Coordinates of C-alpha atoms in Angstrom, one line a residue:
X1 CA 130.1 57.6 154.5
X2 CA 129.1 61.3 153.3
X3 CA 131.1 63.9 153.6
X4 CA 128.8 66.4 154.7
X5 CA 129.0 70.3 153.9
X6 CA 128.4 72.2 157.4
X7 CA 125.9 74.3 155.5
X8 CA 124.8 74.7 151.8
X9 CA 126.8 76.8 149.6
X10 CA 124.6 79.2 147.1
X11 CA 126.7 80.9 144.0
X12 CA 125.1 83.3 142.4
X13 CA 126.0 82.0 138.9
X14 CA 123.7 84.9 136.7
X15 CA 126.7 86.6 137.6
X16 CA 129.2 84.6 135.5
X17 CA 129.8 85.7 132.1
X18 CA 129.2 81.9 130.5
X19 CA 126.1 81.7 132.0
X20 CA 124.7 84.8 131.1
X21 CA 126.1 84.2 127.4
X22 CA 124.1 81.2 127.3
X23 CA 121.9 83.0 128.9
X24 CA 120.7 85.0 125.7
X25 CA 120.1 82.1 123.9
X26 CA 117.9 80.0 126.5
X27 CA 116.7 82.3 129.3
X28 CA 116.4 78.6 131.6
X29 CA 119.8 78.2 131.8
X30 CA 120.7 80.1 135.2
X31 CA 118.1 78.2 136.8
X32 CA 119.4 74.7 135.2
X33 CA 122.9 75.7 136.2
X34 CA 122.3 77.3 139.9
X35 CA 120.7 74.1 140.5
X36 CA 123.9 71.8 138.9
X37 CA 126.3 73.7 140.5
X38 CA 124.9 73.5 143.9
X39 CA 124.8 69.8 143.4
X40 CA 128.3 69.6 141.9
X41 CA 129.2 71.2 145.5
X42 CA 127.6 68.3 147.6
X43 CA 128.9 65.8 145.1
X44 CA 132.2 66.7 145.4
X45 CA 132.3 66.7 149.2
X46 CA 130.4 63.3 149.2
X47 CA 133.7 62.3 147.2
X48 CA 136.2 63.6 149.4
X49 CA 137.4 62.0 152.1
X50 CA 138.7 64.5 155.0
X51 CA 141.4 62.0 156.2
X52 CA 143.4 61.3 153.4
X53 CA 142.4 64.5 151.6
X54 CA 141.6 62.1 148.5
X55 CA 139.2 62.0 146.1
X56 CA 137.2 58.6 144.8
X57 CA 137.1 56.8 142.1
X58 CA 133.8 57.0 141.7
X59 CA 130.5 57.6 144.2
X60 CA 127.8 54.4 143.4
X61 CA 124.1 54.3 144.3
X62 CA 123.5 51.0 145.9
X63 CA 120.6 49.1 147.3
X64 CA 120.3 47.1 150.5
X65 CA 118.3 45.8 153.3
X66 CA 118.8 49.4 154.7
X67 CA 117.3 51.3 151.3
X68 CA 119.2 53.2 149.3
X69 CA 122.7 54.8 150.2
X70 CA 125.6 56.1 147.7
X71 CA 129.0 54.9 148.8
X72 CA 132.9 55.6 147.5
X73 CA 134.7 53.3 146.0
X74 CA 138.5 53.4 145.2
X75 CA 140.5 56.5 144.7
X76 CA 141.8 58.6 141.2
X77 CA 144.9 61.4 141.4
X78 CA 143.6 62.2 137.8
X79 CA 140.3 62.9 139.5
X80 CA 141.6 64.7 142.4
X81 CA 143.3 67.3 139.8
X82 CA 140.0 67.5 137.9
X83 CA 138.5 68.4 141.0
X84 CA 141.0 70.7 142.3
X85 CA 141.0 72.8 139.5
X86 CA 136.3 73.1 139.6
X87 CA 136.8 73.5 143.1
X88 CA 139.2 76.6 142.1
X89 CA 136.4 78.7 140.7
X90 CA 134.6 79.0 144.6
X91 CA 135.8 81.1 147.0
X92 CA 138.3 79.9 149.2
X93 CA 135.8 79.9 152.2
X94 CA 133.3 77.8 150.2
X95 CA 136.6 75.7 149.2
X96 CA 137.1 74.7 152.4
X97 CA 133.6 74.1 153.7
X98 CA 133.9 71.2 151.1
X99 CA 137.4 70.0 151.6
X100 CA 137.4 69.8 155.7
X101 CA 140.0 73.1 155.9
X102 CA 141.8 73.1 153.0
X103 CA 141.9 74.6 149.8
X104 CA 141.6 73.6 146.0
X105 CA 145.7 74.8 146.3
X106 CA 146.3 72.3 149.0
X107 CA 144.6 69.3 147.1
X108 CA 146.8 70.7 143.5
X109 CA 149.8 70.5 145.5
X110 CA 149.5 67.2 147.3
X111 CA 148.4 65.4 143.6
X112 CA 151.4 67.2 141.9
X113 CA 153.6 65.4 144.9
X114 CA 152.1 62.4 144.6
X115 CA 152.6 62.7 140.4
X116 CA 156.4 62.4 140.4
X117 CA 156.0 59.2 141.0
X118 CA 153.6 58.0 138.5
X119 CA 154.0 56.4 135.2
X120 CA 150.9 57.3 133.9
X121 CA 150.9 60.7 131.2
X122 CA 147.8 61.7 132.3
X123 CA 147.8 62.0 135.6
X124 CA 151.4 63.8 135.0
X125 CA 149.6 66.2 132.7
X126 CA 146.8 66.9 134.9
X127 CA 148.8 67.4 138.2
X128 CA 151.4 69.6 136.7
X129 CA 147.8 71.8 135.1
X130 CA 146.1 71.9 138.2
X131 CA 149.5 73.6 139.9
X132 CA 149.9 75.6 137.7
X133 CA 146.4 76.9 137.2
X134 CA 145.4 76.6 140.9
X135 CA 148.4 77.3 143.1
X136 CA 150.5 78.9 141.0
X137 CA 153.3 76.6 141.0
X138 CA 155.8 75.3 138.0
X139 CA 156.0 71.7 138.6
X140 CA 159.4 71.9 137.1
X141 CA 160.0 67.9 137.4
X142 CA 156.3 66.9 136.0
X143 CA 156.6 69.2 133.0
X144 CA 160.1 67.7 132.2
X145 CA 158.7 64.5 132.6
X146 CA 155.9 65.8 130.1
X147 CA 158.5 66.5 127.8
X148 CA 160.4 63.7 127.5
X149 CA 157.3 61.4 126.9
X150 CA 155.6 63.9 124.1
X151 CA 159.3 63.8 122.3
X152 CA 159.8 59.5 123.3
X153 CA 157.8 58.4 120.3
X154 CA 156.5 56.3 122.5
X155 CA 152.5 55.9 122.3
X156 CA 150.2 58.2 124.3
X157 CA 146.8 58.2 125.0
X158 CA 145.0 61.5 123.1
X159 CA 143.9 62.8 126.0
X160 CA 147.0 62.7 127.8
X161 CA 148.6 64.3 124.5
X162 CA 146.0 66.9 124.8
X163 CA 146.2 67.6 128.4
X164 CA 150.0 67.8 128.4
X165 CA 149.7 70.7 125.8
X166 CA 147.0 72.1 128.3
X167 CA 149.6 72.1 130.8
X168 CA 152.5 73.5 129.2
X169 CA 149.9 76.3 128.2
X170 CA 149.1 77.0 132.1
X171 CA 152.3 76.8 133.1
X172 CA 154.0 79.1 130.6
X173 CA 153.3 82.2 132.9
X174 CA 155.7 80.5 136.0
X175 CA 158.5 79.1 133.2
X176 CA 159.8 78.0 129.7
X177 CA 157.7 75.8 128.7
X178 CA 157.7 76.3 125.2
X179 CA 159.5 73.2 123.8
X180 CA 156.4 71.2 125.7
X181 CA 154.0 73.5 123.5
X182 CA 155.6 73.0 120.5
X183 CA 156.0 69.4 120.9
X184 CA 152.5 68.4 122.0
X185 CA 150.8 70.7 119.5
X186 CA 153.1 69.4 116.7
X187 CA 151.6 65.6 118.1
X188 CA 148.0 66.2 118.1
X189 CA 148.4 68.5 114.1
X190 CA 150.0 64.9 113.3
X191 CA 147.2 62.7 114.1
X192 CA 144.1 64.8 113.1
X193 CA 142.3 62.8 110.6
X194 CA 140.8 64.3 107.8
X195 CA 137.5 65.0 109.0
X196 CA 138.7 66.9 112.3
X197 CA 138.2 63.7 114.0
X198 CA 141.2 62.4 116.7
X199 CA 141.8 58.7 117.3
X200 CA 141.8 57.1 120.7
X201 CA 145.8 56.8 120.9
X202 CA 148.4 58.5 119.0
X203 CA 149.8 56.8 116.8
X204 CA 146.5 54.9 116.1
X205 CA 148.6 51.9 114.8
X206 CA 149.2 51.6 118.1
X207 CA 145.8 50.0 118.9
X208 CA 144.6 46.6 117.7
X209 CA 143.7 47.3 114.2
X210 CA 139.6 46.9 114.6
X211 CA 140.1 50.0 116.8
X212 CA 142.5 52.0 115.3
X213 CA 139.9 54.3 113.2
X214 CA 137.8 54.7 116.7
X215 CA 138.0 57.9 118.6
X216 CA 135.8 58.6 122.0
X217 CA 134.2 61.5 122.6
X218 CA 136.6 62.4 125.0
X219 CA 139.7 62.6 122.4
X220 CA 138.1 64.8 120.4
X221 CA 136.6 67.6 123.0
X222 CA 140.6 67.8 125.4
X223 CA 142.7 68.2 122.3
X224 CA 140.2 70.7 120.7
X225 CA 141.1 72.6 124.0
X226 CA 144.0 72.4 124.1
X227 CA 144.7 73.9 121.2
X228 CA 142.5 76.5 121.2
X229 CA 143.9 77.8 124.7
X230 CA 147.5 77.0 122.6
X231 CA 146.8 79.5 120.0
X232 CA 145.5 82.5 122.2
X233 CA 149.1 82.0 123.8
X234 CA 150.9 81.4 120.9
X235 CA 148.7 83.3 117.8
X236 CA 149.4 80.1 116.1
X237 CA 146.2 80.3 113.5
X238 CA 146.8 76.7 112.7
X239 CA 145.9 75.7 115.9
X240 CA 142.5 77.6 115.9
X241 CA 141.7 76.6 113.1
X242 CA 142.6 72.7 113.8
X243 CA 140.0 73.6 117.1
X244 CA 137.2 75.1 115.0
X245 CA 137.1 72.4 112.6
X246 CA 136.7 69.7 115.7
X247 CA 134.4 71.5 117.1
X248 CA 132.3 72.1 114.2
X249 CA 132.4 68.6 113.4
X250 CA 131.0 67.6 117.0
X251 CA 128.1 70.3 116.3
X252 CA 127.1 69.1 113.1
X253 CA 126.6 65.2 114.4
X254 CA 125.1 66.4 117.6
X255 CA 121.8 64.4 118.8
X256 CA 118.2 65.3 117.7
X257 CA 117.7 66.3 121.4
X258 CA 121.4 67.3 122.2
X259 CA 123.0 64.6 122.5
X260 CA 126.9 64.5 121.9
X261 CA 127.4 61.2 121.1
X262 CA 130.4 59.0 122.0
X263 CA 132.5 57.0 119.1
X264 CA 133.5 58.6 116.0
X265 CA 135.2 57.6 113.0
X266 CA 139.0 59.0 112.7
X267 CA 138.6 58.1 108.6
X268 CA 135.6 60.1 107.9
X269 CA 133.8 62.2 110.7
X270 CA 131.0 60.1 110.8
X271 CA 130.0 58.5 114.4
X272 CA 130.8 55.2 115.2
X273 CA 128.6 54.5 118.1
X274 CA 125.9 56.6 119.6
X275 CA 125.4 55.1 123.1
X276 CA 126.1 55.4 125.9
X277 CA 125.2 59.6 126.2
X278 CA 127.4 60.4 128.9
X279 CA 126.1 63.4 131.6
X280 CA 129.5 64.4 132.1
X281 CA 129.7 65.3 128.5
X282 CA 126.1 67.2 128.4
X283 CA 126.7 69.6 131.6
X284 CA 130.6 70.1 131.5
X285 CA 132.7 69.1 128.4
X286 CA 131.4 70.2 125.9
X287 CA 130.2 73.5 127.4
X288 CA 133.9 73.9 129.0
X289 CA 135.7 73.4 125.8
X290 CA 133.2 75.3 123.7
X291 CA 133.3 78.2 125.6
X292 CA 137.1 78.2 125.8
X293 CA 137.1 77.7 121.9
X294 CA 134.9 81.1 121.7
X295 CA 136.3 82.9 124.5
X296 CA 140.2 82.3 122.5
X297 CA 138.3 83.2 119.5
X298 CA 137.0 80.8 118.0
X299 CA 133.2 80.1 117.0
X300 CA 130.2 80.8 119.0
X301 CA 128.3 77.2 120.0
X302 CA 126.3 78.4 122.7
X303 CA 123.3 77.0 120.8
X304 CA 124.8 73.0 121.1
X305 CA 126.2 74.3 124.4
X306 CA 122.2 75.0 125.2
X307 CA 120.6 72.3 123.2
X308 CA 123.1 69.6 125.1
X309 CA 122.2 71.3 129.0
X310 CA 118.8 70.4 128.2
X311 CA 119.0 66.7 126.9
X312 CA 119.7 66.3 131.1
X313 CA 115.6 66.9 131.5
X314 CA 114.5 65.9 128.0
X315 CA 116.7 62.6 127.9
X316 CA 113.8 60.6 125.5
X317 CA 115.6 57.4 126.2
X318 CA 114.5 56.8 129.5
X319 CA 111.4 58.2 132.1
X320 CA 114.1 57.9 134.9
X321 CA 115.6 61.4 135.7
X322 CA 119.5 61.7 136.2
X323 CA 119.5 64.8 138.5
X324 CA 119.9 63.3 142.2
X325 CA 118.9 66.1 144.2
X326 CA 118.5 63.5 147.0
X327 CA 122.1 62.4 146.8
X328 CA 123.4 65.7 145.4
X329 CA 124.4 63.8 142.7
X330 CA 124.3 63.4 138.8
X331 CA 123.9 59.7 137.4
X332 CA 126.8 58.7 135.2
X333 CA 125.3 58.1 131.6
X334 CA 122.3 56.2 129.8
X335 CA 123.5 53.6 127.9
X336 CA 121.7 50.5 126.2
X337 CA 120.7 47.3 127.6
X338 CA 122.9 45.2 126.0
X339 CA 126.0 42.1 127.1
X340 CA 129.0 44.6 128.4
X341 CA 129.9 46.7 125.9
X342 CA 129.0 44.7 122.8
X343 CA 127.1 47.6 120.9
X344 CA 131.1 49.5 120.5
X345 CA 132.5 46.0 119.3
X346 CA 129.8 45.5 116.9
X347 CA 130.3 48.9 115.4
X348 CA 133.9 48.9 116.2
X349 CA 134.3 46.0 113.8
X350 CA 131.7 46.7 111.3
X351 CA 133.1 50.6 110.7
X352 CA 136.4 48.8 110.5
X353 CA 135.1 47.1 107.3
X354 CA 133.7 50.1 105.8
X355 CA 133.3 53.4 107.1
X356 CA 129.2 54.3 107.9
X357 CA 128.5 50.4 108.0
X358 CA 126.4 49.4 110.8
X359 CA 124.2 46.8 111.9
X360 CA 120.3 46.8 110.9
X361 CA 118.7 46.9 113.8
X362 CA 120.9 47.6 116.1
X363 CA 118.5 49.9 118.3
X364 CA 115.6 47.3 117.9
X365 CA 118.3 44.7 119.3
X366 CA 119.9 46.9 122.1
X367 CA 118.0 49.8 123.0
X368 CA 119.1 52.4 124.9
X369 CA 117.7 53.6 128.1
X370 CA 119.7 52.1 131.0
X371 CA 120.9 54.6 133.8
X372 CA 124.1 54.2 135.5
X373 CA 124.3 55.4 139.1
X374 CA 127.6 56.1 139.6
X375 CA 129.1 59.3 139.8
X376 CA 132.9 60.6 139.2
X377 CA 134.4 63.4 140.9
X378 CA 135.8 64.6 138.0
X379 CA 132.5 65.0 136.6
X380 CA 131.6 67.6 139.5
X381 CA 134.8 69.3 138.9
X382 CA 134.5 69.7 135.1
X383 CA 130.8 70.8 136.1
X384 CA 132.0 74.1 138.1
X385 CA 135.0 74.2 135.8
X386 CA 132.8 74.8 132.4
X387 CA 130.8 77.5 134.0
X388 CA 132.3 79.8 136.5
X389 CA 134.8 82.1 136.4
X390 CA 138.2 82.5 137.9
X391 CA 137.5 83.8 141.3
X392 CA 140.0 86.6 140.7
X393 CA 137.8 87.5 137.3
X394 CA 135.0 88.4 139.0
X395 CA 133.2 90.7 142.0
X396 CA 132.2 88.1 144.7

């Protein structure tokens, strides 16, 4: 099934000024990231396929008769902008050596098409980014469409608030997208609890009520962008200082051995559940939006930004190591061997009663340590998206 690239692709990531930032605080990291980016570049190109030009849902290790073998499995647009805009930062040779002849542009375009069409915010959001940032396009009917659901009432996923602030932000040098900004921005200061913490949905009535204090990982890291890259374009303080005080908040309940964990408590800060540590959040998120939050002026956190990188080789929760440099691939998460998902109910509900409350002996009763192998695209693309430049910001 792979996608195979014609020949390896080497970036020279010392070069990049993230890297070499991070760079002064652990002199490891241009290794660590050469070698992540490299496999971010095979990754990707084992989740493309060259026929439809889409991107999977997700790439699975799997066992059979035959050995071991990775294989895709259903297809994401939201992925397919995630990707377009990590595969923006190669050149556009090294673009199309891993989309089969096209270009990160040509895979923005056709998602932003295929967006119209969709009912879902967040794929709306990211297809009308992703043109903006990586072909240069105003996706004049997806931002409207942005528009009318931030300004609906209606309920909206965090994230998808967050990334259609992202995207009114991109977009702003191709149009008037101002109302967008204003509207988005206004949505997220209304729903930031008092701890800097965001729920999963806004409003959070709108979940069942044991949930509605629970925010991932995820909803605190895109908004936190968001409105830091909000108030370089705007010089809105507030929104800085609504990003600092997220961020800061993440840092300060960071892992022992850099782990970011993933539920939090919307009521006070405090984290909800720890497991499972997702790789995805260790090599791409957190750097990317930290990064952004210094680079728009905001605090410096290259030492969680470091101190996360490394929990990929440390990981203390299991001997198995989540770098696939056979498959060109990094596994999913480690997560705890436990009845699907009962670990986030448990604490779900027993936070709900109070907040801190957890179950004794909860790690005793469901440790962690369980790899997933599976890989999402988007994953890869946040991976290159965190720590290289713009092509047209730098030499090569």
């Amino acid at each position: 099934m792979e996608h195979a690239l014609a020949e390896p692709i080497t970036v020279a990531v010392q070069d990049h000024p993230r890297v070499s930032a991070a760079a002064e605080l652990d002199p490891s990291v241009p290794s660590r990231v050469t070698q992540l980016v490299a496999l971010a570049v095979r990754g990707l190109a084992t989740a493309y396929d060259p026929v439809t030009a889409t991107f999977a849902q997700t790439v699975r290790g799997v066992t059979s008769a035959d050995g071991v073998t990775v294989v895709r499995e259903g297809t994401s647009l939201r992925y397919a902008a995630m990707a377009a805009l990590g595969l923006s930062r190669l050149t556009a040779a090294q673009q199309r050596s891993v989309l089969d002849g096209r270009t990160a542009a040509d895979i923005a375009l056709q998602v932003a098409g295929q967006a119209i069409t969709s009912d879902d915010p967040g794929e709306i959001a990211l297809a009308a980014w992703a043109a903006a940032e990586v072909a240069d396009t105003h996706a004049d009917a997806l931002l409207r469409r942005l528009a009318a659901l931030i300004t609906s009432g209606a309920p909206i996923a965090t994230v998808a608030g967050a990334w259609a602030l992202t995207a009114a932000v991109k977009a702003a040098p191709h149009g008037d997208t101002e109302p967008t900004i204003d509207a988005a921005s206004a949505l997220l200061r209304r729903h930031l609890g008092p701890r800097a913490v965001y729920p999963h949905a806004l409003p959070p009535s709108s979940q069942q009520r044991w949930r509605a204090h629970v925010g991932s990982f995820a909803d605190q890291v895109y908004p936190l962008q968001a409105l830091a890259l909000g108030a370089r374009l705007t010089g809105e303080t507030w929104m800085l200082q609504a990003a600092d005080r997220t961020a800061q908040r993440l840092c300060d309940l960071q892992g022992p051995t850099g782990q970011w964990w993933w539920h939090y408590d919307v009521r006070d800060g405090s984290v909800v559940e720890d497991y499972p540590v997702y790789s995805v959040h260790q090599h791409a998120m957190a750097p990317m939006v930290l990064h952004d939050l210094r680079e728009c002026g905001g605090a410096d956190h290259r030492a969680s930004i470091t101190s996360g990188l490394s929990w990929l080789r440390t990981h203390p929760e299991t001997v198995e190591e989540l770098i696939s440099d056979r498959f060109g691939l990094i596994w999913r998460k480690v997560g705890r061997r436990e009845p699907p998902k009962a670990a986030r109910a448990l604490g779900a509900v027993t936070t709900g009663v109070r907040p801190g409350l957890h179950l004794p002996g909860i790690d005793r009763l469901f440790p962690a340590g369980v790899v997933d192998h599976e890989c999402r695209p988007y994953e890869l693309g946040w991976l290159l998206y965190a720590w290289l430049s713009p092509v047209g910001e730098r030499d090569d």
